[in-house]
Tab-separated table of C-alpha atoms and ligand atoms in Angstrom:
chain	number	residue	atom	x	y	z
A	132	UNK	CA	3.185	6.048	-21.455
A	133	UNK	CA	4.275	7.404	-17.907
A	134	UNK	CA	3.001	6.334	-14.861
A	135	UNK	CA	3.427	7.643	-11.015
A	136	UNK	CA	2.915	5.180	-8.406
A	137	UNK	CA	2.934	6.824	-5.144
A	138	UNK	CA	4.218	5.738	-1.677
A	139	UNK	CA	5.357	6.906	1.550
A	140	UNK	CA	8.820	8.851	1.070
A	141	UNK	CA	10.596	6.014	3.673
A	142	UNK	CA	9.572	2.941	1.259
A	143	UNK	CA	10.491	4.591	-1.963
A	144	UNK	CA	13.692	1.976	-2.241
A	145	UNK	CA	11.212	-0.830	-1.766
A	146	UNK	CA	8.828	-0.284	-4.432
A	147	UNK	CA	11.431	0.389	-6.741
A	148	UNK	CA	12.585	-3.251	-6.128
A	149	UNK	CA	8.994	-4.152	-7.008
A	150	UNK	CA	8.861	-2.238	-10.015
A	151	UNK	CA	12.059	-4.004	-11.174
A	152	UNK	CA	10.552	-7.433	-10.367
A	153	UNK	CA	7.652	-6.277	-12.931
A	154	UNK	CA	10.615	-6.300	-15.292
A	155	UNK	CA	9.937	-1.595	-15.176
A	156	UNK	CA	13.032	-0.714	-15.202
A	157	UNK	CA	12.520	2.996	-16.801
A	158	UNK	CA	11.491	4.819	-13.708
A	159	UNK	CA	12.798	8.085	-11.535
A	160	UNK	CA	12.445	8.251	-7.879
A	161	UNK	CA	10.472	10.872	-6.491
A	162	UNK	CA	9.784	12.476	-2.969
A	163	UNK	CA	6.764	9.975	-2.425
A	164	UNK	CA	6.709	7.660	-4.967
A	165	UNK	CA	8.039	6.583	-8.825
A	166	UNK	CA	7.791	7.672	-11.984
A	167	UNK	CA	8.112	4.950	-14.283
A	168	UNK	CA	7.444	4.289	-18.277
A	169	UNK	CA	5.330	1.094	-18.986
A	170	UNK	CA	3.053	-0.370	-22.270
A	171	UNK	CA	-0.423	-1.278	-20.778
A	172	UNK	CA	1.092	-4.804	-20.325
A	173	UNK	CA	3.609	-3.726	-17.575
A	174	UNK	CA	1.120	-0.912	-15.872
A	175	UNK	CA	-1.670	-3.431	-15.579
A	176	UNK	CA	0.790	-5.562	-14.168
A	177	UNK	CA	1.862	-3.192	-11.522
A	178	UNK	CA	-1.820	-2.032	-10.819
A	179	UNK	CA	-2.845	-5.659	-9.889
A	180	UNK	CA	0.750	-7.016	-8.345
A	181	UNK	CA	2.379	-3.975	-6.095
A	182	UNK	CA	1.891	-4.529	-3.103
A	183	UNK	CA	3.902	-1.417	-1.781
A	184	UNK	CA	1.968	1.235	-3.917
A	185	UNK	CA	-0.782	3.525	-2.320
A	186	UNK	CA	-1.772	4.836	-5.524
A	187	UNK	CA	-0.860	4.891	-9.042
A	188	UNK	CA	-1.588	7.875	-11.509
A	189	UNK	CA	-0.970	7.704	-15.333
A	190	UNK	CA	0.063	11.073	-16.521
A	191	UNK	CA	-0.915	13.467	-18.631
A	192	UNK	CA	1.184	16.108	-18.899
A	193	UNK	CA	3.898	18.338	-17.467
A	194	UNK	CA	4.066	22.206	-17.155
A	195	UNK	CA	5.709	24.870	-15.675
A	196	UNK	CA	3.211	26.600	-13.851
A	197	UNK	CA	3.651	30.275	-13.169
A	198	UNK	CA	0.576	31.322	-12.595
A	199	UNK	CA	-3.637	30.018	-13.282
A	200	UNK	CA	-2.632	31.064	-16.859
A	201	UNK	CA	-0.154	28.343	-17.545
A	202	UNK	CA	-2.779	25.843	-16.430
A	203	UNK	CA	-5.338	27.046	-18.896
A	204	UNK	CA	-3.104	26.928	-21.589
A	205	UNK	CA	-2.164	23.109	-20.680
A	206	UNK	CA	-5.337	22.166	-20.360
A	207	UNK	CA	-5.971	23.732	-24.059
A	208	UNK	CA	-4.170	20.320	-25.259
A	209	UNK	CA	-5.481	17.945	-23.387
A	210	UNK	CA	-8.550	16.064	-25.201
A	211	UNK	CA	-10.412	15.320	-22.657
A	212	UNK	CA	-13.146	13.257	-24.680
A	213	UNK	CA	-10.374	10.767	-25.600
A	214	UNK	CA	-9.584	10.231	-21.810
A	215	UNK	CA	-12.710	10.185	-20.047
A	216	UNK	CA	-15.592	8.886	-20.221
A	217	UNK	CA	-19.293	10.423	-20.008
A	218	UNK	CA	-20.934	7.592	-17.354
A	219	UNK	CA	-18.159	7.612	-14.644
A	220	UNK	CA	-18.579	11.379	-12.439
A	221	UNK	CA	-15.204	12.914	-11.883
A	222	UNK	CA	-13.571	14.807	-9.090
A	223	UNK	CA	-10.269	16.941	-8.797
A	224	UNK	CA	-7.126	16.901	-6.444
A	225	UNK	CA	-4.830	19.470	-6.695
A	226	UNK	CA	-1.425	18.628	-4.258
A	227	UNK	CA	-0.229	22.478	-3.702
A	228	UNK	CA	3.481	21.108	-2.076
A	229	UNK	CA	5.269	24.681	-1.573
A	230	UNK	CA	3.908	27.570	-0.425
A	231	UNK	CA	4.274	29.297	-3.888
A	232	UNK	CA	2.033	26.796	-5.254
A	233	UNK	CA	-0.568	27.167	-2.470
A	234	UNK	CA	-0.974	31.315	-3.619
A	235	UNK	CA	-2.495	30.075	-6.931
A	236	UNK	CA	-5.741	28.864	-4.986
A	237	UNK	CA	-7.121	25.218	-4.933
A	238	UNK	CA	-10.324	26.589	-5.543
A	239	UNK	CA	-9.321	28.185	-8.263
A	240	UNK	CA	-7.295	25.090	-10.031
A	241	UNK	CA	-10.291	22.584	-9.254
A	242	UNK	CA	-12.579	25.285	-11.442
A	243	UNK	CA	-10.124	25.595	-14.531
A	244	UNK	CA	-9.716	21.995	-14.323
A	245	UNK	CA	-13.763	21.321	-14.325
A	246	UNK	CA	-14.358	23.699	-17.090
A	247	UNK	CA	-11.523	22.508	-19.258
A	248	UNK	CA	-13.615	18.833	-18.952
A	249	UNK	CA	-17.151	20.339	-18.779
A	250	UNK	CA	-16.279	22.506	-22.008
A	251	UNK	CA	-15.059	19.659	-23.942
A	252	UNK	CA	-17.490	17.951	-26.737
A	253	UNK	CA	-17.977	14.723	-25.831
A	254	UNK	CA	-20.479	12.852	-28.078
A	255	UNK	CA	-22.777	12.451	-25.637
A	256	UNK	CA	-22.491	14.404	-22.439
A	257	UNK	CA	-19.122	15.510	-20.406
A	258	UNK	CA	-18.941	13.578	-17.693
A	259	UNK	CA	-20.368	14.692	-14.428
A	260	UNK	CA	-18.578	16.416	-11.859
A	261	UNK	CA	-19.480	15.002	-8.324
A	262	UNK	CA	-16.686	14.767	-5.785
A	263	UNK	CA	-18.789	12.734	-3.155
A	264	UNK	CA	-19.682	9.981	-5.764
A	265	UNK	CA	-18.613	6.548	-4.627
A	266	UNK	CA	-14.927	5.928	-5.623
A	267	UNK	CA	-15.030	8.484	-8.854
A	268	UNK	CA	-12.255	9.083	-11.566
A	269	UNK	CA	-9.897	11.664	-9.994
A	270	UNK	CA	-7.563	14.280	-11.818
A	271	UNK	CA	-4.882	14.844	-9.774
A	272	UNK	CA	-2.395	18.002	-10.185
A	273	UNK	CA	0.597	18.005	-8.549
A	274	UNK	CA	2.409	21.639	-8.286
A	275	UNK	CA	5.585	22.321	-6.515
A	276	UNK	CA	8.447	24.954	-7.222
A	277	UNK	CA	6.546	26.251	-10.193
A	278	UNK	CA	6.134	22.663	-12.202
A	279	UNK	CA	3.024	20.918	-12.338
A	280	UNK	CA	2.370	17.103	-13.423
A	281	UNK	CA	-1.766	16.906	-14.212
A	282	UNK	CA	-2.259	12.740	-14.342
A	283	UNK	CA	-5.517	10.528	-13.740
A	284	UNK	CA	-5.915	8.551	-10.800
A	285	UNK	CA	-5.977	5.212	-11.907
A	286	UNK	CA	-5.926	3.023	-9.193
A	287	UNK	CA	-9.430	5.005	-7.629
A	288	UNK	CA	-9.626	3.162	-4.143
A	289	UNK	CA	-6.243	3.580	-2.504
A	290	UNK	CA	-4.064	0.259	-3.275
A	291	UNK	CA	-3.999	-0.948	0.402
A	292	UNK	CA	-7.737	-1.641	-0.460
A	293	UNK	CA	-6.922	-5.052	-1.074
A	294	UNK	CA	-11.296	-6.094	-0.983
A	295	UNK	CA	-10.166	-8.601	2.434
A	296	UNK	CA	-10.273	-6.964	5.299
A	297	UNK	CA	-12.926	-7.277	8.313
A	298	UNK	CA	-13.497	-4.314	10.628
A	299	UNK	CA	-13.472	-5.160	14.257
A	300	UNK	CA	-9.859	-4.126	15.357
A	301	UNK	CA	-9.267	-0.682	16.605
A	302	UNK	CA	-5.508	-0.561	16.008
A	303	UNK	CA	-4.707	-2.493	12.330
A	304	UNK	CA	-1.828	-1.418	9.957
A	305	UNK	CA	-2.341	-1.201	6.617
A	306	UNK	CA	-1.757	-3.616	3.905
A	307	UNK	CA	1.064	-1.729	1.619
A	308	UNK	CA	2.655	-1.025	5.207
A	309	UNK	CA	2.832	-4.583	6.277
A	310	UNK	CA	3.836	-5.839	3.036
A	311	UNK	CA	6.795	-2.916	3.308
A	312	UNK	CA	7.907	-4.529	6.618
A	313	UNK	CA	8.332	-8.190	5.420
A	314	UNK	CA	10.077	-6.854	2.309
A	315	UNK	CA	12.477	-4.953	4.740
A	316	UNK	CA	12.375	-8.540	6.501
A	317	UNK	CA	13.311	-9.801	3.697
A	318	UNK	CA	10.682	-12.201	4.305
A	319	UNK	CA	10.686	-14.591	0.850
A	320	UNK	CA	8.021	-17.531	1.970
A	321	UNK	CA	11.069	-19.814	2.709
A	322	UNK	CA	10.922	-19.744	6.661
A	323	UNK	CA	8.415	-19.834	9.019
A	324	UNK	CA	6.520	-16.497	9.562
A	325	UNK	CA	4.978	-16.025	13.065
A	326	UNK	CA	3.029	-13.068	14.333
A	327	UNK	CA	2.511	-12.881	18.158
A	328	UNK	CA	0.187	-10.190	17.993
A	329	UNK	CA	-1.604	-10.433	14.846
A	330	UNK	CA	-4.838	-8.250	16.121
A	331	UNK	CA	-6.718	-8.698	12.654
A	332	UNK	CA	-4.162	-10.605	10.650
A	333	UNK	CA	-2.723	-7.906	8.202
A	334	UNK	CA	0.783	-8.710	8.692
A	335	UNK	CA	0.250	-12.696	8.315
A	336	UNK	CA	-2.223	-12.278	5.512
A	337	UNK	CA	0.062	-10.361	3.335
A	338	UNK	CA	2.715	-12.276	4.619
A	339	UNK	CA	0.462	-15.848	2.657
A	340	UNK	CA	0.400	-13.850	-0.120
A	341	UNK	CA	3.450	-13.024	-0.382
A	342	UNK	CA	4.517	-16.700	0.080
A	343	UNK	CA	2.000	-18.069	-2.684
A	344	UNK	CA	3.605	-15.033	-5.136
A	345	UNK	CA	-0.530	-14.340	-4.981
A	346	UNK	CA	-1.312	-10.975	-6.311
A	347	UNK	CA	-2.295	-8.378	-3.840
A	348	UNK	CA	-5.138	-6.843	-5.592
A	349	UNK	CA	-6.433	-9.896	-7.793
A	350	UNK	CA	-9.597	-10.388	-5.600
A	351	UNK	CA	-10.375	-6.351	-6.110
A	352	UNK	CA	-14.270	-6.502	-7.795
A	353	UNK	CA	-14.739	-5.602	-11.417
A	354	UNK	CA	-14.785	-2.213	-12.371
A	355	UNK	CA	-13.051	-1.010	-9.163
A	356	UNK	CA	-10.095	0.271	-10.920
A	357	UNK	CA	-10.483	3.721	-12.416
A	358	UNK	CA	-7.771	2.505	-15.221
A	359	UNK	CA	-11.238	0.129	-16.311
A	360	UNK	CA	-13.492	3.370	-16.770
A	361	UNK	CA	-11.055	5.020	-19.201
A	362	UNK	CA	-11.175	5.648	-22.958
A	363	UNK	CA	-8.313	3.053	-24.073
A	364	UNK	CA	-8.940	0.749	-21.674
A	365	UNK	CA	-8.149	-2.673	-22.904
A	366	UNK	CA	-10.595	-5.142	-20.931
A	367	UNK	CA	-8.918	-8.564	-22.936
A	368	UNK	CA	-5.482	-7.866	-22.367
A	369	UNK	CA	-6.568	-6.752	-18.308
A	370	UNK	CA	-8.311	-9.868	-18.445
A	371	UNK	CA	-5.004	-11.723	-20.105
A	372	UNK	CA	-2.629	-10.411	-17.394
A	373	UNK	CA	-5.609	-11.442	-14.129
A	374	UNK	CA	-5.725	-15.136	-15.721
A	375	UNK	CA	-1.741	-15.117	-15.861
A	376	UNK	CA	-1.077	-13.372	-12.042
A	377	UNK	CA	-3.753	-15.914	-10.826
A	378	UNK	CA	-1.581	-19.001	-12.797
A	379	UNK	CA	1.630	-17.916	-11.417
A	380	UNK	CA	0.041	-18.491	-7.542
A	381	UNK	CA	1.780	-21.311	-6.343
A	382	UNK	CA	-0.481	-24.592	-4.465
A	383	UNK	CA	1.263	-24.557	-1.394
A	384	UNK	CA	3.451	-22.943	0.914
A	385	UNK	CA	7.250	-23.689	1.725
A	386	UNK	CA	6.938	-22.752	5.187
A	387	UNK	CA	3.645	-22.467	7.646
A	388	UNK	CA	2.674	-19.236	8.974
A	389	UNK	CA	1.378	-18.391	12.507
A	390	UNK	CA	-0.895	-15.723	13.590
A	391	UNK	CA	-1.914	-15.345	17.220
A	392	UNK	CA	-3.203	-12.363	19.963
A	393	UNK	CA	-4.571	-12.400	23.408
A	394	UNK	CA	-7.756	-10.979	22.231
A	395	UNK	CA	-9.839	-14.139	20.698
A	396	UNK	CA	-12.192	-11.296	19.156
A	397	UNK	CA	-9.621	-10.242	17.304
A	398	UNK	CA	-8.046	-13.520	16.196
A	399	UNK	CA	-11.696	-14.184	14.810
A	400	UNK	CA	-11.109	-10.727	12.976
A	401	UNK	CA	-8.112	-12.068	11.239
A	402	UNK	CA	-9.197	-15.501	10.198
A	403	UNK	CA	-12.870	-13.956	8.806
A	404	UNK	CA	-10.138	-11.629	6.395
A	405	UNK	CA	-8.031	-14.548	6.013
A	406	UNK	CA	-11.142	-16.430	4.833
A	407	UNK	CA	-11.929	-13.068	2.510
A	408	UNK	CA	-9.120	-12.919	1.488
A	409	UNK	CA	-8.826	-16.566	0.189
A	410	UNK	CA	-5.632	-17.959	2.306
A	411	UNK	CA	-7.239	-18.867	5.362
A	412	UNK	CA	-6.667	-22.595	5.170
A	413	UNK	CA	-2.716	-21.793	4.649
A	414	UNK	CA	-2.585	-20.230	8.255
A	415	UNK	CA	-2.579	-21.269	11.849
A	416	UNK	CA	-4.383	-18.997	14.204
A	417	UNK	CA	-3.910	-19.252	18.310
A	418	UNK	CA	-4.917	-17.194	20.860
A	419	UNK	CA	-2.747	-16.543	24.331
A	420	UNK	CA	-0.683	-14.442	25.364
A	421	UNK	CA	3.340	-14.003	23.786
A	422	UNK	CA	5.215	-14.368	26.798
A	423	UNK	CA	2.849	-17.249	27.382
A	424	UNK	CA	3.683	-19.203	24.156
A	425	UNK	CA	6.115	-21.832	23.065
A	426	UNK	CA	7.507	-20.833	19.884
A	427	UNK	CA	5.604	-22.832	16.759
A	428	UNK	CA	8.831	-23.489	15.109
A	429	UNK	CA	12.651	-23.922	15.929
A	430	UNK	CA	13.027	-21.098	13.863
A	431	UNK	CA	11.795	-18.452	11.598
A	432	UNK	CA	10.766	-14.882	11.070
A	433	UNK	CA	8.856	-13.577	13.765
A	434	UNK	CA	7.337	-10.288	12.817
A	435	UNK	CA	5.289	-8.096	15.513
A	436	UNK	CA	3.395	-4.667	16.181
A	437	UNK	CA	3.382	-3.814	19.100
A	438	UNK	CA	0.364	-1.991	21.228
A	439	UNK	CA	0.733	1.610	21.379
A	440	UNK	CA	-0.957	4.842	21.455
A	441	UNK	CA	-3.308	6.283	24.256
A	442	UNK	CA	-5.571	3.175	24.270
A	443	UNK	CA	-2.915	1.525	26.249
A	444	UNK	CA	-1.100	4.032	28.084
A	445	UNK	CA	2.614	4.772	27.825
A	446	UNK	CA	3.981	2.592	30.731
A	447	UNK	CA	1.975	-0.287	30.179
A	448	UNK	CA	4.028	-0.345	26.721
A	449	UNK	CA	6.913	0.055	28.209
A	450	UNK	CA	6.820	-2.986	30.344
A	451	UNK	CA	5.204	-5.467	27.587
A	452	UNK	CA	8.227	-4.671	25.392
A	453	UNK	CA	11.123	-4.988	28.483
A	454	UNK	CA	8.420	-8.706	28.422
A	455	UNK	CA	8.649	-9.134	25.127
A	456	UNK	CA	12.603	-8.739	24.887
A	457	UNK	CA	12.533	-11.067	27.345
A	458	UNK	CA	10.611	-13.504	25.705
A	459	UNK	CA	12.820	-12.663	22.686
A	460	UNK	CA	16.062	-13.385	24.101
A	461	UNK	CA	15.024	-16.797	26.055
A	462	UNK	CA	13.073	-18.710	23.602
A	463	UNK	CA	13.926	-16.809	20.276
A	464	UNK	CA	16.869	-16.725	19.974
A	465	UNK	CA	17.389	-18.729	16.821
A	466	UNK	CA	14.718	-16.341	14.594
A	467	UNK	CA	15.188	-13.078	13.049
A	468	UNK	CA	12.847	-10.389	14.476
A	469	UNK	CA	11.104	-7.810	13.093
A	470	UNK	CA	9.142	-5.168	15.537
A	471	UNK	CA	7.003	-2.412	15.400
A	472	UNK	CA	7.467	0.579	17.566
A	473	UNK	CA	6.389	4.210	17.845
A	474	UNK	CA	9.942	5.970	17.943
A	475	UNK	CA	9.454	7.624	21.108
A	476	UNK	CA	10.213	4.011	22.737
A	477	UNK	CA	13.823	3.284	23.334
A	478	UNK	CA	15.129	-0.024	21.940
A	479	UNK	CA	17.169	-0.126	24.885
A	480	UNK	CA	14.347	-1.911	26.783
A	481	UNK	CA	15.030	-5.045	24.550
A	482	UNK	CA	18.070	-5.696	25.530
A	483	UNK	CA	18.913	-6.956	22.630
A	484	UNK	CA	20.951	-5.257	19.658
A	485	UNK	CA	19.467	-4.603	16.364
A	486	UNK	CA	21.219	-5.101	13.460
A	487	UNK	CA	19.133	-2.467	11.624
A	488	UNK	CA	16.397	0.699	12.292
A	489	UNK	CA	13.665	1.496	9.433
A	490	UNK	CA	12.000	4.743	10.404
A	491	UNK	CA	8.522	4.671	9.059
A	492	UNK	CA	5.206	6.647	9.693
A	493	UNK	CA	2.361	4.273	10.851
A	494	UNK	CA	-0.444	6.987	9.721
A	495	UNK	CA	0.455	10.051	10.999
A	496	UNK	CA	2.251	8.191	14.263
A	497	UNK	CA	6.672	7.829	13.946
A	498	UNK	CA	7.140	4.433	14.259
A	499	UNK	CA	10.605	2.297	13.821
A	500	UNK	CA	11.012	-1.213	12.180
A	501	UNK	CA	13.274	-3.097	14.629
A	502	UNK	CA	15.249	-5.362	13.005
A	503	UNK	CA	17.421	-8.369	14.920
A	504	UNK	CA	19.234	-11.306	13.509
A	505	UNK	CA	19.086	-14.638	15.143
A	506	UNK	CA	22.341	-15.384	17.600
A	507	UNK	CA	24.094	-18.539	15.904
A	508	UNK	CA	25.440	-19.849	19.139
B	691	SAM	C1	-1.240	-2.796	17.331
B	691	SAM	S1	-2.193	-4.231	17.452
B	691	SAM	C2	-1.722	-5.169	16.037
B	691	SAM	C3	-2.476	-4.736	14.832
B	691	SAM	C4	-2.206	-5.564	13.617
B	691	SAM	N1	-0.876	-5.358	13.083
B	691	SAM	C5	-3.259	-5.291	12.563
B	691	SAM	O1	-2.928	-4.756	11.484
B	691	SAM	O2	-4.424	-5.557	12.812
B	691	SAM	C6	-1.462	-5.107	18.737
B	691	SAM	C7	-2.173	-6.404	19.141
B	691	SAM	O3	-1.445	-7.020	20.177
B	691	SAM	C8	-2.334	-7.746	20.997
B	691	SAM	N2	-1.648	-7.991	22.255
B	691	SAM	C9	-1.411	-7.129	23.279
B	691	SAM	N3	-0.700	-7.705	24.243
B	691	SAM	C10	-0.458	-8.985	23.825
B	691	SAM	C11	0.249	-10.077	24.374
B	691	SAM	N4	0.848	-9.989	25.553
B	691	SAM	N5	0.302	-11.236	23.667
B	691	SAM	C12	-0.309	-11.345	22.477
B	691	SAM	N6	-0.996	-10.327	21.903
B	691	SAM	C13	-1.071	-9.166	22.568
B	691	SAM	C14	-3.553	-6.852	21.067
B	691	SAM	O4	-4.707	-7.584	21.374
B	691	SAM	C15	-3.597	-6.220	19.668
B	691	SAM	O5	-4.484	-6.906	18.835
């Protein structure tokens, strides 16, 4: 069976690494994301445990793809009855990457696509198509330079869905991103974690999780997969690999972590999702401001993202990070530093030297991991 899990083009490396650590070792790196070969064992594994992953997608088939024709004629072979089932509705997203690919006509593909399904005989009804049905199964084609790959959504909500979070922050990353910068940390559980400016927790929350080796998506409600409304779907063996994820969580952590902001609104946010999200009483939340604080530990990883973006004006940002390099250089100089920045800001403001740059997308915003060793003088 092949598999794509999909994730930003940047962290591609990083959820290889995962895949690996899921013992996947049959995979191909694509533009945004993996394709990899698994047994239901391994997939179910990686739907539950990535925590890089946006999505994943089993596939169905590949074809070259000329023209509409081709499409029809794939779809000619695919049995849709032993896929799909007739309670769950179903929607279609074509992913027309070249311009070549955009000629044939979305329109046009979602149609072939919903009367290959609707046309099938199911033994009760086909499925029914509804694309504003709450989280429905979604066939995804994929066409560039004349090849197509037609797969199932499996994952249905997006993977950084985690079933935790609490709104009330205008500004939050999102889970697979912060999990992506304390891999790039390589942040392991064994050292201290702090974040300064936590806003509502993400960050410190996956960072717990990652400590405890606790499954990212084990709290996700029944059902909420699309892999659990498929034909095949093998509910003991998903309920086999949940019971042996949740075993392998360890009790306690090695080292504390720290989340704090200057907003206590928002560091109420973060421990309501901590509380969610099941790790609350393995964090310590504060509230003050970073150049303010004495550092919670002699040493550790302290991992930040910084306020950007119109909300706070350009200059303003500016001057908190010449602050915050500031900050850095006087009272942390013994931890390794991770930070956050839209790319547009120079690093120069630090005053520091990084030992490495990640450039990353935060949305649709260029951002840059920051990443400086601690001084061993
Ligand atoms: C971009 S947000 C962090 C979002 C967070 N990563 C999340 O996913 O929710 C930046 C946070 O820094 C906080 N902040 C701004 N200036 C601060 C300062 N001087 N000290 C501590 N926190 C500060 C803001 O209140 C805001 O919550």
């Amino acid at each position: 069976m092949e598999w794509i899990a999909t994730c930003p083009h940047e962290t591609v490396d990083f959820l290889a690494i995962e895949l690996e650590k899921l013992g996947i070792n049959q995979y191909k790196k694509l533009h945004r994301g993996i394709r990899f070969q698994a047994e239901n064992e391994q997939a179910y594994r990686a739907h539950l445990g990535l925590r890089t992953a946006s999505r994943i997608q089993k596939v169905l088939c590949d074809l070259s793809m000329h023209s509409l024709a081709d499409l029809q004629k794939a779809l000619e072979q695919i049995d849709w009855p032993k896929i799909l089932r007739s309670h769950r509705p179903f929607m279609i997203r074509p992913t027309l990457a070249d311009e070549e690919s955009t000629q044939l006509g979305e329109e046009h593909i979602i149609a072939i696509i919903k009367e290959s399904v609707l046309n099938s005989k199911f033994e009760k009804s086909p499925p029914k198509y509804n694309d504003e049905a709450d989280n429905p199964i979604t066939i995804v084609l994929f066409v560039r330079d004349q090849q197509a790959v037609l797969a199932i959504d499996t994952a249905g909500r997006a993977l950084h869905k985690r079933g935790w979070r609490t709104n009330g922050h205008p500004a939050v990353i999102k889970e697979t991103m912060a999990a992506t910068i304390l891999m790039m940390a390589d942040y392991d559980g064994s050292m201290p974690l702090f974040d300064p400016m936590c806003g509502s927790g993400t960050i410190a929350i996956e960072a717990v999780y990652i400590a405890l080796n606790k499954a990212p998506l084990i709290h996700r409600g029944k059902d909420d997969f699309s892999l659990e409304h498929l034909v095949g779907f093998d509910r003991i063996l998903w309920r086999k690999i949940s019971d042996e994820l949740r075993a392998q969580k360890k009790n306690d952590l090695l080292a504390p972590v720290y989340a704090n902001d200057i907003n206590e609104k928002y560091v109420e946010v973060a421990r309501k999702s901590a509380l969610k999200a099941r790790v609350e009483k393995y964090m310590q939340f504060s509230c003050g401001a970073f150049q303010d604080l004495t550092p919670p530990a002699e040493t550790g990883l302290l991992v930040c993202n910084l306020p950007y973006g119109e909300r706070i004006g350009r200059g303003i940002a500016e001057k908190l990070l010449t602050e915050v390099g500031q900050a850095l250089k006087t009272k942390y100089a013994k931890w390794k530093i991770a930070l956050l920045i839209p790319s547009e800001m120079s690093v120069s403001s630090l005053q520091i030297k990084p030992k490495r740059i990640y450039n990353l997308f935060n949305g649709a915003l260029p951002v840059k991991l920051v990443i400086i060793e601690p001084r061993h003088d």
